[in-house]
Structure formats: C-alpha cells, structure tokens
C-alpha cells in the first residue's frame, strides 16, 4: 500500500470532520431554523401537534448526517492476515442504506454491493457495511458516494481491486418534480483488477446481480 496516500486520505478526512464541527450551529439555532421552515410551509409551529417537531427534527439530523463525524479510515484499520492463502473475491451484497440528496434533502433509498480482491489481508465484513453507512449518512449525490466508498477501500486496504455498485431510488424524482415512482438509478466504480481484468469484472458483475 502507498503509505503516503493512506496518510493523506486520513488527514483529509480528519480535516473534514474538524470543519464539520466548526460550522455546526448550536442545537437551539437549528430548532429555530426548523420552526421557520414549518411557518414557510404554511403551518403554525406553535400548534400542539408541531410544538415538539423542531426538537425531533434536530435529533433526526443527528442520525441522518452522522457520517460527517465518523472516520471511514479508522473503520477499515483492523484487518486479518491469517487467511490461509485466500486470494479470491470478497463480495458483500445488498447492503441497505438511506442517504439524502444534497439538492433537495430528499431521501435516497437503496442497496450497495461492495467487492474487493485481497492482496494479503481481509477486513471484517461488517466494516464494509459501516463504510457504506458512513458515506450514506451525509448529503450526497449517488455518483460521488459510489466513488468515495471504492476509493477509501482501495487506499486503506490496498487490495488488487475494488468494485462498488449502488442501486437506489431518489425521492427528489419519485415524490416531486417529474413524479416517476419506481425508477432506480445504478452507478458503479471499478478499480484495479475490477477495471483492468475483463474476467474479474464479469465475475463481480455476475455475483453482484445475484
């Protein structure tokens, strides 16, 4: 693995977390903003049914966007080298996630398929799911999220290759705007052997489809 690239990635992600904390307003300010949005929608933020909504929405933001304060590099740090020579593909299919579109704050609901070809070590499969979750719990576009997951795994684990496929429904399209329910979007990022070796690429695509 290129240690310099690994360090640079860790430093960049650490800097992102520091910046996220620095720009974060106080909870009371967030709740006041939510009250303003309720009034903008045309309702009364002081009526009984809405009185506790600003506080509940602020708490939901803590969950929806927790990925800004998590470290995907640290998640992948603990690996296992006693793999008895295993050198075949590792694939985790159908990882469910909920993200939010950075253009409308509307939900993006989908599944990710993540595979890699180990060089000399493997990582616990729950860690792959946590990396997906970390990048999903941010304001996103699907293309960027797909690339972020693949590039992080490639730089931290230094496998022979990485493949990530994401299939998702975007509520900014299905519940507003053109209102085309049931439409899904598919994106993929292929690195190393997954891009350069046609046989490896075909195997990953076949396994990801199930």
Short mmCIF file of N, CA, C and O in Angstrom, two decimals, residues 89-95 111-116 162-167 186-190 194 199-210:
data_model
loop_
_atom_site.label_atom_id
_atom_site.label_comp_id
_atom_site.label_asym_id
_atom_site.label_seq_id
_atom_site.Cartn_x
_atom_site.Cartn_y
_atom_site.Cartn_z
N UNK A 89 -12.25 -13.36 -4.72
CA UNK A 89 -13.05 -12.16 -4.47
C UNK A 89 -13.85 -12.26 -3.18
O UNK A 89 -14.35 -13.33 -2.82
N UNK A 90 -13.96 -11.14 -2.50
CA UNK A 90 -14.84 -11.00 -1.34
C UNK A 90 -15.94 -10.02 -1.75
O UNK A 90 -15.65 -8.92 -2.22
N UNK A 91 -17.19 -10.44 -1.59
CA UNK A 91 -18.30 -9.60 -2.03
C UNK A 91 -19.39 -9.56 -0.96
O UNK A 91 -19.81 -10.61 -0.48
N UNK A 92 -19.81 -8.37 -0.61
CA UNK A 92 -20.93 -8.18 0.31
C UNK A 92 -22.05 -7.54 -0.50
O UNK A 92 -21.92 -6.42 -0.99
N UNK A 93 -23.15 -8.28 -0.64
CA UNK A 93 -24.26 -7.83 -1.48
C UNK A 93 -25.39 -7.24 -0.64
O UNK A 93 -25.56 -7.55 0.53
N UNK A 94 -26.17 -6.39 -1.31
CA UNK A 94 -27.44 -5.90 -0.76
C UNK A 94 -27.29 -5.22 0.60
O UNK A 94 -28.04 -5.51 1.54
N UNK A 95 -26.32 -4.33 0.71
CA UNK A 95 -26.16 -3.53 1.92
C UNK A 95 -27.18 -2.39 1.86
O UNK A 95 -27.06 -1.49 1.02
N UNK A 111 -29.48 0.06 -2.15
CA UNK A 111 -28.61 -1.03 -1.71
C UNK A 111 -27.26 -0.90 -2.41
O UNK A 111 -27.20 -0.48 -3.57
N UNK A 112 -26.23 -1.28 -1.69
CA UNK A 112 -24.88 -1.25 -2.24
C UNK A 112 -24.31 -2.67 -2.29
O UNK A 112 -24.59 -3.49 -1.41
N UNK A 113 -23.54 -2.94 -3.33
CA UNK A 113 -22.80 -4.19 -3.46
C UNK A 113 -21.32 -3.81 -3.50
O UNK A 113 -20.89 -3.02 -4.36
N UNK A 114 -20.55 -4.37 -2.56
CA UNK A 114 -19.15 -3.99 -2.41
C UNK A 114 -18.28 -5.23 -2.49
O UNK A 114 -18.48 -6.19 -1.73
N UNK A 115 -17.32 -5.22 -3.42
CA UNK A 115 -16.41 -6.35 -3.54
C UNK A 115 -14.96 -5.89 -3.62
O UNK A 115 -14.68 -4.77 -4.06
N UNK A 116 -14.05 -6.76 -3.20
CA UNK A 116 -12.63 -6.47 -3.37
C UNK A 116 -11.87 -7.78 -3.52
O UNK A 116 -12.35 -8.85 -3.14
N UNK A 162 -11.11 -3.17 -6.45
CA UNK A 162 -12.35 -2.89 -5.71
C UNK A 162 -13.46 -2.65 -6.72
O UNK A 162 -13.25 -2.01 -7.77
N UNK A 163 -14.66 -3.15 -6.39
CA UNK A 163 -15.84 -2.85 -7.18
C UNK A 163 -16.98 -2.43 -6.28
O UNK A 163 -17.21 -3.08 -5.25
N UNK A 164 -17.66 -1.36 -6.63
CA UNK A 164 -18.82 -0.90 -5.87
C UNK A 164 -19.95 -0.61 -6.86
O UNK A 164 -19.74 0.12 -7.84
N UNK A 165 -21.11 -1.19 -6.61
CA UNK A 165 -22.31 -0.90 -7.39
C UNK A 165 -23.39 -0.45 -6.43
O UNK A 165 -23.61 -1.09 -5.38
N UNK A 166 -24.06 0.64 -6.76
CA UNK A 166 -25.15 1.14 -5.94
C UNK A 166 -26.41 1.27 -6.80
O UNK A 166 -26.37 1.80 -7.91
N UNK A 167 -27.51 0.77 -6.27
CA UNK A 167 -28.83 0.89 -6.90
C UNK A 167 -29.74 1.60 -5.91
O UNK A 167 -29.87 1.16 -4.77
N UNK A 186 -28.56 3.30 -11.14
CA UNK A 186 -27.44 2.41 -10.87
C UNK A 186 -26.13 3.12 -11.21
O UNK A 186 -26.01 3.71 -12.29
N UNK A 187 -25.18 3.07 -10.27
CA UNK A 187 -23.85 3.63 -10.50
C UNK A 187 -22.81 2.58 -10.09
O UNK A 187 -23.08 1.72 -9.26
N UNK A 188 -21.62 2.68 -10.68
CA UNK A 188 -20.56 1.74 -10.32
C UNK A 188 -19.21 2.42 -10.39
O UNK A 188 -19.01 3.35 -11.18
N UNK A 189 -18.32 1.97 -9.54
CA UNK A 189 -16.91 2.36 -9.60
C UNK A 189 -16.08 1.09 -9.55
O UNK A 189 -16.24 0.27 -8.64
N UNK A 190 -15.21 0.90 -10.54
CA UNK A 190 -14.35 -0.27 -10.63
C UNK A 190 -12.90 0.19 -10.63
O UNK A 190 -12.52 1.05 -11.42
N UNK A 194 -10.64 -4.98 -11.07
CA UNK A 194 -12.06 -4.94 -11.44
C UNK A 194 -12.26 -4.10 -12.71
O UNK A 194 -13.23 -4.30 -13.43
N UNK A 199 -12.23 -10.67 -16.99
CA UNK A 199 -12.79 -11.83 -16.30
C UNK A 199 -13.20 -11.48 -14.87
O UNK A 199 -14.28 -11.87 -14.40
N UNK A 200 -12.33 -10.73 -14.18
CA UNK A 200 -12.67 -10.29 -12.82
C UNK A 200 -13.88 -9.38 -12.83
O UNK A 200 -14.76 -9.48 -11.97
N UNK A 201 -13.93 -8.47 -13.80
CA UNK A 201 -15.06 -7.56 -13.90
C UNK A 201 -16.36 -8.32 -14.13
O UNK A 201 -17.38 -8.05 -13.49
N UNK A 202 -16.34 -9.32 -15.03
CA UNK A 202 -17.54 -10.11 -15.30
C UNK A 202 -17.98 -10.90 -14.08
O UNK A 202 -19.18 -11.00 -13.78
N UNK A 203 -17.00 -11.46 -13.35
CA UNK A 203 -17.34 -12.23 -12.15
C UNK A 203 -18.02 -11.34 -11.11
O UNK A 203 -19.03 -11.71 -10.51
N UNK A 204 -17.46 -10.15 -10.91
CA UNK A 204 -18.06 -9.22 -9.94
C UNK A 204 -19.48 -8.83 -10.36
O UNK A 204 -20.41 -8.84 -9.55
N UNK A 205 -19.65 -8.49 -11.62
CA UNK A 205 -20.97 -8.11 -12.10
C UNK A 205 -21.98 -9.24 -11.96
O UNK A 205 -23.13 -9.03 -11.60
N UNK A 206 -21.54 -10.48 -12.23
CA UNK A 206 -22.43 -11.63 -12.10
C UNK A 206 -22.81 -11.85 -10.64
O UNK A 206 -24.00 -12.05 -10.33
N UNK A 207 -21.85 -11.79 -9.74
CA UNK A 207 -22.13 -12.01 -8.33
C UNK A 207 -22.97 -10.87 -7.74
O UNK A 207 -23.85 -11.10 -6.91
N UNK A 208 -22.72 -9.65 -8.17
CA UNK A 208 -23.48 -8.50 -7.66
C UNK A 208 -24.94 -8.59 -8.08
O UNK A 208 -25.84 -8.16 -7.33
N UNK A 209 -25.20 -9.13 -9.26
CA UNK A 209 -26.58 -9.29 -9.71
C UNK A 209 -27.31 -10.40 -8.96
O UNK A 209 -28.53 -10.46 -8.95
N UNK A 210 -26.53 -11.29 -8.35
CA UNK A 210 -27.13 -12.40 -7.62
C UNK A 210 -27.60 -13.49 -8.54
O UNK A 210 -28.48 -14.27 -8.22
#
